[in-house]
């Protein structure tokens, strides 16, 4: 298990948001925390701690008046920690190489691959041709509906018709290096993790998976460790004292690194 840091950028600022509340209309969201520090400051901290494979997420659409400010913050983070961070948010085959050249270790993609509710194998193949499988992370963040976890796109606002399953994971794993999976319904709530989702991920475990959503305690981390036999990596956001929560940053990092 690894601790994977996160830098979420919304309206040009580093924030922690309630995931299910993000709306493109008027760029609104329920905020848990808004930092006075820029994204580069957090990237520098993660570099000092040698925490690799964290993710920088742009949470504004390209049509937002805040998009360029958010993108500028993201590029500053990549510049502060070259090779140490992945980046997602509006990534396409046309711009992916630009972010890798700016210092990203991987690009993270959802909406470009899931078009009109389904998997676009044309776009997926285009991405792999552009950056290579080893530089691609597929974001399969999901929300529960009718008893199943459906992959969601466009800053978690739109349901696809693709439900997460071991078969889907196996099929998509041949195209990418890792998966990033937010349990969106608990993202930013600090109310505990999506245990059913974690058990599914833990029973699969073929390529690296980073889980995010609802982690609030070392007990939650233990649940993920047990379900994934220590192979599922984690991101802690709103619960971390770095983002206004109660979990001490350095202790949390150390806890994930212990052998059990």
Coordinates of N, CA and C in Angstrom, one line a residue:
X1 N 0.8 -1.2 0.0 CA 0.0 0.0 0.0 C 0.9 1.2 0.0
X2 N 0.5 2.2 -0.9 CA 1.2 3.5 -0.9 C 0.2 4.6 -0.6
X3 N 0.7 5.7 0.0 CA 0.0 6.9 0.1 C 0.2 7.7 -1.1
X4 N -0.9 8.0 -1.8 CA -0.8 8.8 -3.1 C -1.4 10.2 -2.8
X5 N -0.6 11.2 -2.8 CA -1.2 12.5 -2.5 C -2.1 13.1 -3.6
X6 N -2.8 14.1 -3.3 CA -3.7 14.7 -4.3 C -3.6 16.2 -4.2
X7 N -3.8 16.8 -5.4 CA -3.9 18.3 -5.5 C -5.1 18.6 -6.4
X8 N -6.2 18.9 -5.8 CA -7.5 19.2 -6.6 C -7.6 20.7 -6.7
X9 N -7.7 21.1 -8.0 CA -7.7 22.5 -8.3 C -9.1 22.9 -8.9
X10 N -9.7 23.9 -8.3 CA -11.1 24.3 -8.7 C -11.1 25.9 -8.7
X11 N -11.5 26.5 -9.8 CA -11.6 27.9 -9.8 C -10.2 28.6 -9.5
X12 N -9.2 27.9 -9.9 CA -7.8 28.5 -9.7 C -7.2 28.3 -8.3
X13 N -7.9 27.6 -7.5 CA -7.4 27.4 -6.1 C -7.4 25.9 -5.7
X14 N -6.4 25.5 -4.9 CA -6.3 24.2 -4.3 C -7.5 24.0 -3.3
X15 N -8.3 23.0 -3.5 CA -9.5 22.8 -2.7 C -9.7 21.4 -2.4
X16 N -10.5 21.1 -1.4 CA -11.2 19.8 -1.2 C -12.7 20.0 -1.2
X17 N -13.3 19.3 -2.1 CA -14.7 19.4 -2.4 C -15.5 18.2 -2.0
X18 N -16.8 18.3 -1.8 CA -17.7 17.2 -1.8 C -17.9 16.7 -3.2
X19 N -17.4 15.5 -3.6 CA -17.4 15.1 -5.0 C -18.7 15.2 -5.7
X20 N -19.8 14.7 -5.0 CA -21.1 14.7 -5.7 C -21.7 16.0 -5.9
X21 N -21.1 17.1 -5.4 CA -21.7 18.4 -5.4 C -21.1 19.3 -6.6
X22 N -20.1 18.8 -7.3 CA -19.5 19.6 -8.4 C -20.5 19.8 -9.5
X23 N -20.6 21.1 -9.9 CA -21.5 21.4 -11.0 C -20.8 22.4 -12.0
X24 N -20.8 22.1 -13.2 CA -20.2 23.0 -14.2 C -20.9 24.3 -14.3
X25 N -22.3 24.2 -14.1 CA -23.0 25.5 -14.2 C -22.6 26.4 -13.1
X26 N -22.1 27.6 -13.4 CA -21.6 28.6 -12.5 C -20.4 28.1 -11.7
X27 N -19.8 27.0 -12.1 CA -18.6 26.5 -11.4 C -18.8 26.4 -9.9
X28 N -19.9 25.7 -9.4 CA -20.2 25.7 -8.0 C -19.9 24.3 -7.5
X29 N -19.6 24.2 -6.2 CA -19.4 23.0 -5.4 C -19.4 23.3 -4.0
X30 N -19.7 22.3 -3.2 CA -19.6 22.4 -1.7 C -18.2 22.2 -1.3
X31 N -17.6 23.2 -0.6 CA -16.2 23.3 -0.3 C -16.0 22.8 1.1
X32 N -15.0 21.8 1.3 CA -14.6 21.5 2.6 C -13.4 22.3 3.0
X33 N -12.6 22.7 2.0 CA -11.4 23.4 2.4 C -10.9 24.2 1.1
X34 N -10.4 25.4 1.4 CA -9.8 26.2 0.3 C -8.4 26.7 0.8
X35 N -7.4 26.3 0.1 CA -6.0 26.6 0.6 C -5.6 28.0 0.2
X36 N -4.8 28.6 1.1 CA -4.2 29.9 0.7 C -2.9 29.7 0.0
X37 N -2.4 28.4 -0.1 CA -1.2 28.1 -0.8 C -1.5 27.6 -2.2
X38 N -0.6 27.9 -3.2 CA -0.8 27.4 -4.5 C -0.5 26.0 -4.7
X39 N -0.8 25.4 -5.9 CA -0.5 24.0 -6.1 C 0.9 23.7 -6.1
X40 N 1.8 24.6 -6.5 CA 3.2 24.3 -6.5 C 3.8 24.1 -5.1
X41 N 3.2 24.8 -4.1 CA 3.6 24.6 -2.7 C 3.3 23.1 -2.2
X42 N 2.2 22.6 -2.6 CA 1.8 21.2 -2.2 C 2.7 20.3 -3.0
X43 N 3.0 20.5 -4.3 CA 3.9 19.7 -5.0 C 5.3 19.7 -4.4
X44 N 5.7 20.8 -4.0 CA 7.0 20.9 -3.4 C 7.1 20.0 -2.1
X45 N 6.0 20.1 -1.3 CA 6.0 19.3 -0.1 C 6.0 17.8 -0.4
X46 N 5.2 17.4 -1.4 CA 5.2 16.0 -1.7 C 6.5 15.5 -2.3
X47 N 7.2 16.4 -3.0 CA 8.5 16.1 -3.5 C 9.5 15.9 -2.3
X48 N 9.5 16.8 -1.4 CA 10.4 16.7 -0.2 C 10.1 15.4 0.5
X49 N 8.9 14.9 0.6 CA 8.6 13.7 1.3 C 8.7 12.4 0.4
X50 N 9.2 12.7 -0.9 CA 9.4 11.6 -1.8 C 8.1 10.8 -2.0
X51 N 6.9 11.4 -2.1 CA 5.7 10.8 -2.3 C 5.4 10.9 -3.8
X52 N 5.4 9.7 -4.5 CA 5.3 9.7 -6.0 C 3.9 9.3 -6.4
X53 N 3.6 9.6 -7.6 CA 2.3 9.1 -8.2 C 1.0 9.7 -7.6
X54 N 1.2 10.9 -7.0 CA 0.0 11.6 -6.6 C -0.7 12.2 -7.8
X55 N -1.9 12.7 -7.7 CA -2.6 13.2 -8.8 C -3.0 14.6 -8.7
X56 N -2.8 15.4 -9.7 CA -3.3 16.7 -9.9 C -4.6 16.7 -10.7
X57 N -5.7 17.2 -10.2 CA -6.9 17.1 -11.0 C -7.5 18.5 -11.2
X58 N -7.7 18.8 -12.5 CA -8.4 20.1 -12.9 C -9.9 19.9 -12.8
X59 N -10.5 20.7 -11.9 CA -12.0 20.5 -11.7 C -12.8 21.6 -12.3
X60 N -12.3 22.2 -13.4 CA -13.1 23.1 -14.2 C -13.2 22.6 -15.6
X61 N -14.3 22.8 -16.3 CA -14.4 22.4 -17.7 C -13.6 23.4 -18.5
X62 N -13.3 23.0 -19.8 CA -12.6 23.9 -20.7 C -13.4 25.2 -21.0
X63 N -14.7 25.1 -20.8 CA -15.6 26.2 -21.1 C -15.7 27.2 -19.9
X64 N -15.1 26.8 -18.8 CA -15.2 27.7 -17.6 C -14.3 28.9 -17.7
X65 N -14.8 30.1 -17.2 CA -13.9 31.2 -17.2 C -12.7 31.1 -16.3
X66 N -12.8 30.1 -15.4 CA -11.7 29.8 -14.5 C -10.7 28.8 -15.0
X67 N -10.9 28.2 -16.2 CA -10.1 27.1 -16.6 C -8.7 27.4 -16.8
X68 N -8.3 28.6 -17.4 CA -6.9 28.9 -17.6 C -6.2 29.1 -16.3
X69 N -6.9 29.7 -15.3 CA -6.2 29.9 -14.0 C -6.0 28.5 -13.3
X70 N -7.0 27.6 -13.5 CA -6.8 26.3 -12.9 C -5.7 25.5 -13.6
X71 N -5.7 25.6 -14.9 CA -4.6 25.0 -15.7 C -3.2 25.5 -15.4
X72 N -3.1 26.8 -15.2 CA -1.9 27.4 -14.8 C -1.3 26.9 -13.5
X73 N -2.3 26.7 -12.5 CA -1.9 26.2 -11.2 C -1.4 24.7 -11.4
X74 N -2.0 24.0 -12.2 CA -1.6 22.6 -12.5 C -0.3 22.5 -13.1
X75 N 0.0 23.3 -14.0 CA 1.3 23.3 -14.7 C 2.4 23.8 -13.7
X76 N 2.1 24.7 -12.8 CA 3.1 25.1 -11.8 C 3.4 23.9 -10.9
X77 N 2.4 23.1 -10.5 CA 2.6 21.9 -9.7 C 3.5 20.9 -10.4
X78 N 3.3 20.7 -11.7 CA 4.1 19.7 -12.5 C 5.6 20.2 -12.5
X79 N 5.7 21.5 -12.7 CA 7.1 22.1 -12.8 C 7.8 22.0 -11.4
X80 N 7.0 22.1 -10.3 CA 7.7 22.0 -9.0 C 8.1 20.6 -8.6
X81 N 7.5 19.6 -9.3 CA 7.8 18.2 -9.0 C 7.8 17.3 -10.2
X82 N 8.7 17.6 -11.1 CA 8.7 16.9 -12.4 C 8.9 15.4 -12.2
X83 N 8.1 14.6 -12.9 CA 8.1 13.2 -12.8 C 7.4 12.6 -11.6
X84 N 6.9 13.4 -10.7 CA 6.4 12.9 -9.5 C 4.9 12.9 -9.4
X85 N 4.2 13.5 -10.4 CA 2.7 13.7 -10.3 C 2.1 13.3 -11.6
X86 N 0.9 12.7 -11.4 CA 0.0 12.4 -12.5 C -1.0 13.6 -12.7
X87 N -1.6 13.7 -13.9 CA -2.5 14.9 -14.1 C -3.7 14.4 -14.8
X88 N -4.9 14.9 -14.4 CA -6.2 14.6 -15.0 C -7.1 15.8 -15.1
X89 N -8.0 15.7 -16.0 CA -9.0 16.8 -16.1 C -8.9 17.4 -17.5
X90 N -9.8 16.9 -18.4 CA -9.8 17.5 -19.8 C -8.7 16.9 -20.7
X91 N -8.1 15.8 -20.3 CA -7.0 15.2 -21.1 C -7.6 14.5 -22.3
X92 N -7.0 14.8 -23.5 CA -7.3 14.2 -24.7 C -6.0 13.7 -25.4
X93 N -6.2 13.0 -26.5 CA -5.0 12.6 -27.3 C -4.3 13.8 -27.9
X94 N -5.1 14.9 -28.1 CA -4.5 16.1 -28.6 C -3.6 16.9 -27.7
X95 N -3.9 16.8 -26.3 CA -3.1 17.6 -25.4 C -2.3 16.8 -24.4
X96 N -2.5 15.5 -24.4 CA -1.8 14.6 -23.4 C -0.3 14.8 -23.4
X97 N 0.3 14.8 -24.6 CA 1.8 14.9 -24.7 C 2.3 16.2 -24.1
X98 N 1.5 17.3 -24.2 CA 1.9 18.6 -23.6 C 2.1 18.5 -22.1
X99 N 1.2 17.7 -21.5 CA 1.3 17.6 -20.0 C 2.4 16.7 -19.6
X100 N 2.7 15.7 -20.4 CA 3.9 14.8 -20.1 C 5.2 15.6 -20.3
X101 N 5.2 16.4 -21.3 CA 6.4 17.3 -21.6 C 6.5 18.3 -20.5
X102 N 5.4 18.7 -19.8 CA 5.5 19.7 -18.7 C 5.9 19.0 -17.4
X103 N 6.0 17.7 -17.4 CA 6.6 17.1 -16.2 C 5.7 16.0 -15.6
X104 N 4.5 15.8 -16.1 CA 3.6 14.7 -15.5 C 4.2 13.4 -15.8
X105 N 4.1 12.5 -14.8 CA 4.5 11.1 -15.0 C 3.5 10.3 -15.8
X106 N 2.2 10.6 -15.7 CA 1.1 9.9 -16.4 C 0.0 11.0 -16.6
X107 N -0.8 10.7 -17.6 CA -2.1 11.4 -17.8 C -3.2 10.5 -17.3
X108 N -4.2 11.2 -16.7 CA -5.4 10.5 -16.2 C -6.6 10.8 -17.0
X109 N -7.3 9.9 -17.5 CA -8.4 10.1 -18.4 C -9.7 9.4 -18.1
X110 N -10.8 10.1 -18.2 CA -12.1 9.5 -18.1 C -13.0 9.9 -19.3
X111 N -13.4 11.2 -19.3 CA -14.4 11.6 -20.2 C -14.1 11.4 -21.7
X112 N -12.8 11.5 -22.0 CA -12.4 11.3 -23.4 C -12.6 9.9 -23.9
X113 N -12.5 9.0 -22.9 CA -12.6 7.5 -23.3 C -14.0 7.1 -23.2
X114 N -14.8 7.7 -22.3 CA -16.2 7.3 -22.2 C -17.1 8.3 -22.8
X115 N -17.5 8.1 -24.0 CA -18.2 9.0 -24.8 C -19.7 8.5 -25.0
X116 N -20.6 9.4 -24.8 CA -22.1 9.1 -25.0 C -22.5 7.8 -24.2
X117 N -21.9 7.7 -23.0 CA -22.3 6.7 -22.1 C -21.6 5.3 -22.3
X118 N -20.7 5.2 -23.3 CA -20.0 4.0 -23.6 C -18.5 4.2 -23.7
X119 N -17.8 3.0 -23.8 CA -16.4 3.1 -24.0 C -16.1 3.4 -25.5
X120 N -15.3 4.5 -25.7 CA -14.9 4.8 -27.1 C -13.5 4.1 -27.3
X121 N -13.5 3.0 -27.9 CA -12.2 2.3 -28.2 C -11.4 3.0 -29.2
X122 N -12.0 3.8 -30.0 CA -11.3 4.6 -31.0 C -10.5 5.7 -30.2
X123 N -11.1 6.4 -29.3 CA -10.3 7.4 -28.5 C -9.3 6.7 -27.6
X124 N -9.7 5.6 -27.0 CA -8.7 4.9 -26.1 C -7.5 4.4 -26.9
X125 N -7.7 3.9 -28.1 CA -6.5 3.5 -28.9 C -5.7 4.7 -29.3
X126 N -6.4 5.8 -29.6 CA -5.7 7.0 -30.0 C -4.8 7.5 -28.9
X127 N -5.3 7.4 -27.6 CA -4.5 7.8 -26.5 C -3.3 6.9 -26.3
X128 N -3.5 5.6 -26.4 CA -2.4 4.7 -26.2 C -1.3 4.9 -27.3
X129 N -1.8 5.2 -28.5 CA -0.8 5.5 -29.6 C 0.0 6.7 -29.3
X130 N -0.7 7.7 -28.7 CA -0.1 9.0 -28.5 C 0.9 9.0 -27.3
X131 N 0.6 8.3 -26.2 CA 1.4 8.4 -25.0 C 2.0 7.1 -24.6
X132 N 1.4 6.0 -25.0 CA 1.9 4.7 -24.6 C 1.1 4.2 -23.4
X133 N 0.9 2.9 -23.3 CA 0.1 2.3 -22.2 C 0.7 2.7 -20.9
X134 N 2.0 2.7 -20.8 CA 2.7 2.9 -19.5 C 2.6 4.3 -19.0
X135 N 2.1 5.2 -19.7 CA 1.9 6.6 -19.3 C 0.4 7.0 -19.1
X136 N -0.5 6.0 -19.2 CA -1.9 6.3 -19.1 C -2.5 5.7 -17.9
X137 N -3.2 6.5 -17.1 CA -4.1 6.0 -16.0 C -5.5 6.3 -16.4
X138 N -6.3 5.2 -16.3 CA -7.8 5.4 -16.5 C -8.5 5.6 -15.2
X139 N -9.2 6.7 -15.1 CA -10.0 7.1 -14.0 C -11.4 6.4 -14.1
X140 N -11.7 5.5 -13.3 CA -12.9 4.7 -13.3 C -13.8 5.1 -12.1
X141 N -13.7 6.4 -11.7 CA -14.5 6.8 -10.6 C -16.0 6.5 -10.8
X142 N -16.7 6.2 -9.8 CA -18.0 5.6 -10.0 C -19.0 6.0 -8.9
X143 N -20.3 5.9 -9.2 CA -21.4 6.2 -8.3 C -22.4 5.0 -8.3
X144 N -23.0 4.7 -7.2 CA -23.9 3.6 -7.1 C -25.3 4.0 -7.6
X145 N -25.9 3.1 -8.4 CA -27.2 3.3 -8.9 C -27.8 1.9 -9.2
X146 N -29.0 1.7 -8.6 CA -29.7 0.4 -8.8 C -28.8 -0.8 -8.4
X147 N -28.0 -0.5 -7.3 CA -27.2 -1.6 -6.8 C -25.9 -1.9 -7.5
X148 N -25.5 -1.1 -8.5 CA -24.3 -1.3 -9.2 C -23.5 0.0 -9.3
X149 N -22.2 -0.1 -9.4 CA -21.3 1.1 -9.5 C -21.1 1.4 -10.9
X150 N -21.6 2.6 -11.3 CA -21.5 3.0 -12.7 C -20.4 4.1 -12.8
X151 N -19.5 3.9 -13.8 CA -18.5 4.9 -14.1 C -19.1 6.2 -14.5
X152 N -18.6 7.3 -13.9 CA -19.2 8.7 -14.2 C -18.1 9.6 -14.8
X153 N -18.6 10.5 -15.6 CA -17.7 11.4 -16.3 C -18.0 12.8 -16.1
X154 N -17.3 13.7 -16.7 CA -17.5 15.2 -16.7 C -17.6 15.7 -15.3
X155 N -16.4 15.5 -14.6 CA -16.3 15.9 -13.2 C -17.4 15.2 -12.3
X156 N -17.6 14.0 -12.6 CA -18.5 13.1 -11.8 C -20.0 13.4 -12.0
X157 N -20.4 14.2 -13.0 CA -21.8 14.6 -13.1 C -22.6 13.7 -14.0
X158 N -22.0 13.0 -14.9 CA -22.8 12.2 -15.9 C -22.5 10.7 -15.7
X159 N -23.6 9.9 -15.6 CA -23.5 8.5 -15.5 C -23.2 7.9 -16.9
X160 N -22.3 6.9 -17.0 CA -22.2 6.2 -18.2 C -23.1 4.9 -18.1
X161 N -23.1 4.1 -19.1 CA -23.9 2.9 -19.1 C -22.9 1.7 -18.7
X162 N -21.7 2.0 -18.3 CA -20.7 1.0 -18.0 C -20.6 0.9 -16.5
X163 N -21.0 -0.3 -16.0 CA -20.8 -0.6 -14.6 C -19.5 -1.3 -14.3
X164 N -18.9 -1.0 -13.2 CA -17.6 -1.5 -12.9 C -17.8 -3.0 -12.4
X165 N -16.9 -3.8 -13.0 CA -16.9 -5.2 -12.7 C -15.5 -5.8 -12.9
X166 N -15.2 -6.9 -12.3 CA -13.9 -7.5 -12.6 C -13.6 -7.7 -14.1
X167 N -14.6 -8.0 -14.9 CA -14.4 -8.2 -16.3 C -14.1 -6.9 -17.0
X168 N -14.7 -5.8 -16.6 CA -14.4 -4.5 -17.2 C -13.0 -4.1 -16.8
X169 N -12.6 -4.3 -15.5 CA -11.3 -4.0 -15.1 C -10.2 -4.8 -15.9
X170 N -10.5 -6.1 -16.1 CA -9.5 -6.9 -16.8 C -9.4 -6.4 -18.3
X171 N -10.5 -6.1 -18.9 CA -10.4 -5.6 -20.3 C -9.7 -4.3 -20.4
X172 N -10.0 -3.3 -19.5 CA -9.4 -2.0 -19.6 C -7.9 -2.0 -19.2
X173 N -7.5 -3.0 -18.3 CA -6.2 -3.0 -17.8 C -5.2 -3.2 -19.0
X174 N -5.6 -3.8 -20.1 CA -4.6 -4.0 -21.2 C -4.3 -2.7 -21.9
X175 N -5.0 -1.6 -21.6 CA -4.7 -0.3 -22.2 C -4.0 0.7 -21.3
X176 N -3.8 0.4 -20.1 CA -3.3 1.4 -19.2 C -2.3 0.8 -18.1
X177 N -1.7 1.7 -17.4 CA -0.7 1.4 -16.4 C -1.3 1.2 -15.0
X178 N -2.3 2.0 -14.7 CA -3.0 2.0 -13.4 C -4.4 2.5 -13.6
X179 N -5.2 2.2 -12.5 CA -6.5 2.8 -12.4 C -6.6 3.8 -11.2
X180 N -7.3 4.9 -11.3 CA -7.7 5.8 -10.2 C -9.2 5.7 -10.1
X181 N -9.6 5.3 -8.9 CA -11.1 5.1 -8.6 C -11.5 5.9 -7.4
X182 N -12.3 6.9 -7.6 CA -13.0 7.6 -6.5 C -14.4 6.9 -6.3
X183 N -14.7 6.7 -5.0 CA -16.1 6.4 -4.6 C -16.8 7.7 -4.5
X184 N -17.4 8.2 -5.6 CA -17.8 9.6 -5.7 C -18.9 9.9 -4.6
X185 N -19.8 9.0 -4.3 CA -20.9 9.3 -3.4 C -20.3 9.6 -2.0
X186 N -19.1 9.1 -1.6 CA -18.5 9.4 -0.3 C -17.4 10.4 -0.4
X187 N -17.0 10.7 -1.6 CA -15.8 11.6 -1.8 C -16.1 13.0 -1.1
X188 N -15.1 13.3 -0.2 CA -15.2 14.6 0.5 C -16.2 14.6 1.7
X189 N -16.8 13.5 2.0 CA -17.8 13.4 3.1 C -17.2 13.1 4.4
X190 N -16.0 12.4 4.4 CA -15.4 12.0 5.7 C -16.3 11.1 6.5
X191 N -17.1 10.3 5.8 CA -18.1 9.4 6.4 C -17.8 7.9 6.2
X192 N -16.6 7.6 5.9 CA -16.2 6.2 5.6 C -16.2 5.8 4.2
X193 N -15.6 4.7 3.9 CA -15.3 4.3 2.6 C -16.4 3.4 2.0
X194 N -16.3 3.2 0.6 CA -17.3 2.4 -0.1 C -16.8 0.9 0.0
X195 N -17.2 0.2 1.1 CA -16.6 -1.1 1.4 C -16.9 -2.1 0.3
X196 N -18.1 -2.1 -0.3 CA -18.5 -3.0 -1.3 C -17.6 -2.8 -2.6
X197 N -17.3 -1.6 -2.9 CA -16.5 -1.3 -4.0 C -15.0 -1.7 -3.7
X198 N -14.6 -1.5 -2.5 CA -13.2 -1.8 -2.2 C -13.0 -3.4 -2.2
X199 N -14.0 -4.1 -1.8 CA -13.9 -5.6 -1.8 C -13.8 -6.1 -3.2
X200 N -14.6 -5.4 -4.2 CA -14.5 -5.8 -5.6 C -13.1 -5.6 -6.1
X201 N -12.6 -4.4 -5.8 CA -11.2 -4.0 -6.3 C -10.2 -5.0 -5.7
X202 N -10.3 -5.3 -4.4 CA -9.4 -6.1 -3.7 C -9.3 -7.5 -4.3
X203 N -10.5 -8.0 -4.7 CA -10.6 -9.4 -5.2 C -10.0 -9.5 -6.6
X204 N -9.7 -8.3 -7.3 CA -9.2 -8.3 -8.6 C -7.7 -8.2 -8.7
X205 N -7.2 -6.9 -8.4 CA -5.7 -6.7 -8.2 C -4.8 -7.3 -9.2
X206 N -5.0 -6.8 -10.5 CA -4.0 -7.2 -11.5 C -3.0 -6.1 -11.9
X207 N -3.5 -4.8 -11.9 CA -2.6 -3.7 -12.0 C -2.8 -2.7 -10.9
X208 N -1.9 -1.8 -10.6 CA -2.1 -0.9 -9.5 C -3.4 -0.1 -9.5
X209 N -4.1 0.0 -8.4 CA -5.3 0.8 -8.2 C -5.1 1.8 -7.1
X210 N -5.5 3.0 -7.3 CA -5.5 4.0 -6.2 C -7.0 4.3 -5.9
X211 N -7.4 4.1 -4.6 CA -8.8 4.3 -4.2 C -8.8 5.7 -3.4
X212 N -9.8 6.4 -3.7 CA -10.1 7.7 -2.9 C -11.6 7.7 -2.6
X213 N -11.9 8.4 -1.5 CA -13.3 8.6 -1.2 C -13.7 8.1 0.2
X214 N -13.9 9.1 1.1 CA -14.5 8.9 2.4 C -13.5 8.5 3.5
X215 N -12.2 8.3 3.2 CA -11.3 7.8 4.2 C -11.2 8.9 5.3
X216 N -11.4 8.4 6.6 CA -11.5 9.4 7.7 C -10.6 8.9 8.9
X217 N -10.1 7.7 8.8 CA -9.4 7.1 10.0 C -8.4 6.1 9.6
X218 N -7.6 5.7 10.6 CA -6.7 4.6 10.3 C -7.5 3.3 10.2
X219 N -8.6 3.2 10.8 CA -9.5 2.0 10.7 C -9.9 1.9 9.2
X220 N -10.3 3.0 8.6 CA -10.7 2.9 7.2 C -9.5 2.4 6.3
X221 N -8.3 2.9 6.6 CA -7.1 2.5 5.9 C -6.9 1.0 6.1
X222 N -7.1 0.5 7.3 CA -7.0 -0.9 7.6 C -8.0 -1.8 6.7
X223 N -9.2 -1.3 6.6 CA -10.2 -2.0 5.8 C -9.7 -2.1 4.3
X224 N -9.1 -1.1 3.8 CA -8.7 -1.1 2.4 C -7.5 -2.0 2.3
X225 N -6.6 -2.0 3.3 CA -5.4 -2.8 3.3 C -5.8 -4.3 3.3
X226 N -6.8 -4.7 4.2 CA -7.2 -6.1 4.3 C -7.9 -6.5 3.0
X227 N -8.8 -5.7 2.5 CA -9.5 -6.0 1.3 C -8.6 -6.3 0.1
X228 N -7.6 -5.5 0.0 CA -6.7 -5.5 -1.2 C -5.4 -6.2 -0.9
X229 N -5.2 -6.9 0.3 CA -4.0 -7.5 0.7 C -2.8 -6.6 0.5
X230 N -3.0 -5.3 0.9 CA -2.0 -4.3 0.9 C -1.6 -3.8 -0.5
X231 N -2.4 -4.2 -1.6 CA -2.0 -3.8 -2.9 C -2.8 -2.6 -3.4
X232 N -3.9 -2.2 -2.8 CA -4.6 -1.0 -3.2 C -4.0 0.2 -2.5
X233 N -3.6 1.2 -3.3 CA -3.1 2.4 -2.8 C -4.2 3.4 -2.5
X234 N -3.9 4.4 -1.6 CA -5.0 5.3 -1.2 C -4.6 6.7 -1.3
X235 N -5.7 7.5 -1.5 CA -5.6 9.0 -1.4 C -6.5 9.4 -0.3
X236 N -6.0 10.3 0.6 CA -6.8 10.9 1.6 C -6.8 12.4 1.4
X237 N -8.0 12.9 1.3 CA -8.2 14.4 1.0 C -8.7 15.2 2.2
X238 N -10.0 15.3 2.3 CA -10.6 16.2 3.2 C -10.3 15.9 4.7
X239 N -10.1 14.6 5.0 CA -9.8 14.2 6.4 C -8.4 14.5 6.8
X240 N -7.5 14.9 5.9 CA -6.1 15.1 6.2 C -5.9 16.5 6.8
X241 N -5.1 16.7 7.8 CA -4.9 18.0 8.4 C -4.3 19.0 7.4
X242 N -3.6 18.5 6.4 CA -3.1 19.3 5.4 C -4.2 20.1 4.7
X243 N -5.4 19.5 4.7 CA -6.5 20.1 4.0 C -7.7 20.4 5.0
X244 N -7.3 20.7 6.2 CA -8.2 21.1 7.2 C -8.9 20.0 8.1
X245 N -8.5 18.8 7.9 CA -9.1 17.7 8.6 C -8.3 17.3 9.9
X246 N -8.6 16.1 10.4 CA -8.1 15.7 11.7 C -6.9 14.7 11.6
X247 N -6.8 14.0 10.4 CA -5.7 13.0 10.3 C -4.4 13.7 10.0
X248 N -3.4 13.4 10.9 CA -2.1 14.0 10.7 C -1.4 13.5 9.4
X249 N -1.0 14.4 8.6 CA -0.4 14.1 7.3 C 0.8 13.1 7.5
X250 N 1.8 13.4 8.3 CA 3.0 12.6 8.3 C 2.7 11.2 9.0
X251 N 1.8 11.2 10.0 CA 1.4 9.9 10.6 C 0.7 9.0 9.6
X252 N -0.2 9.6 8.8 CA -1.0 8.9 7.9 C -0.1 8.3 6.8
X253 N 0.9 9.0 6.3 CA 1.9 8.5 5.3 C 2.6 7.3 6.0
X254 N 3.1 7.5 7.2 CA 3.9 6.5 7.9 C 3.0 5.2 8.1
X255 N 1.7 5.4 8.4 CA 0.8 4.3 8.7 C 0.6 3.4 7.4
X256 N 0.5 4.0 6.3 CA 0.3 3.3 5.1 C 1.6 2.5 4.7
X257 N 2.7 2.9 5.2 CA 4.0 2.3 4.8 C 4.3 1.1 5.8
X258 N 3.6 0.9 6.9 CA 3.8 -0.2 7.8 C 3.5 -1.5 7.2
X259 N 4.2 -2.5 7.6 CA 3.9 -3.9 7.2 C 3.0 -4.5 8.2
X260 N 1.9 -5.2 7.8 CA 0.9 -5.8 8.7 C 0.8 -7.3 8.4

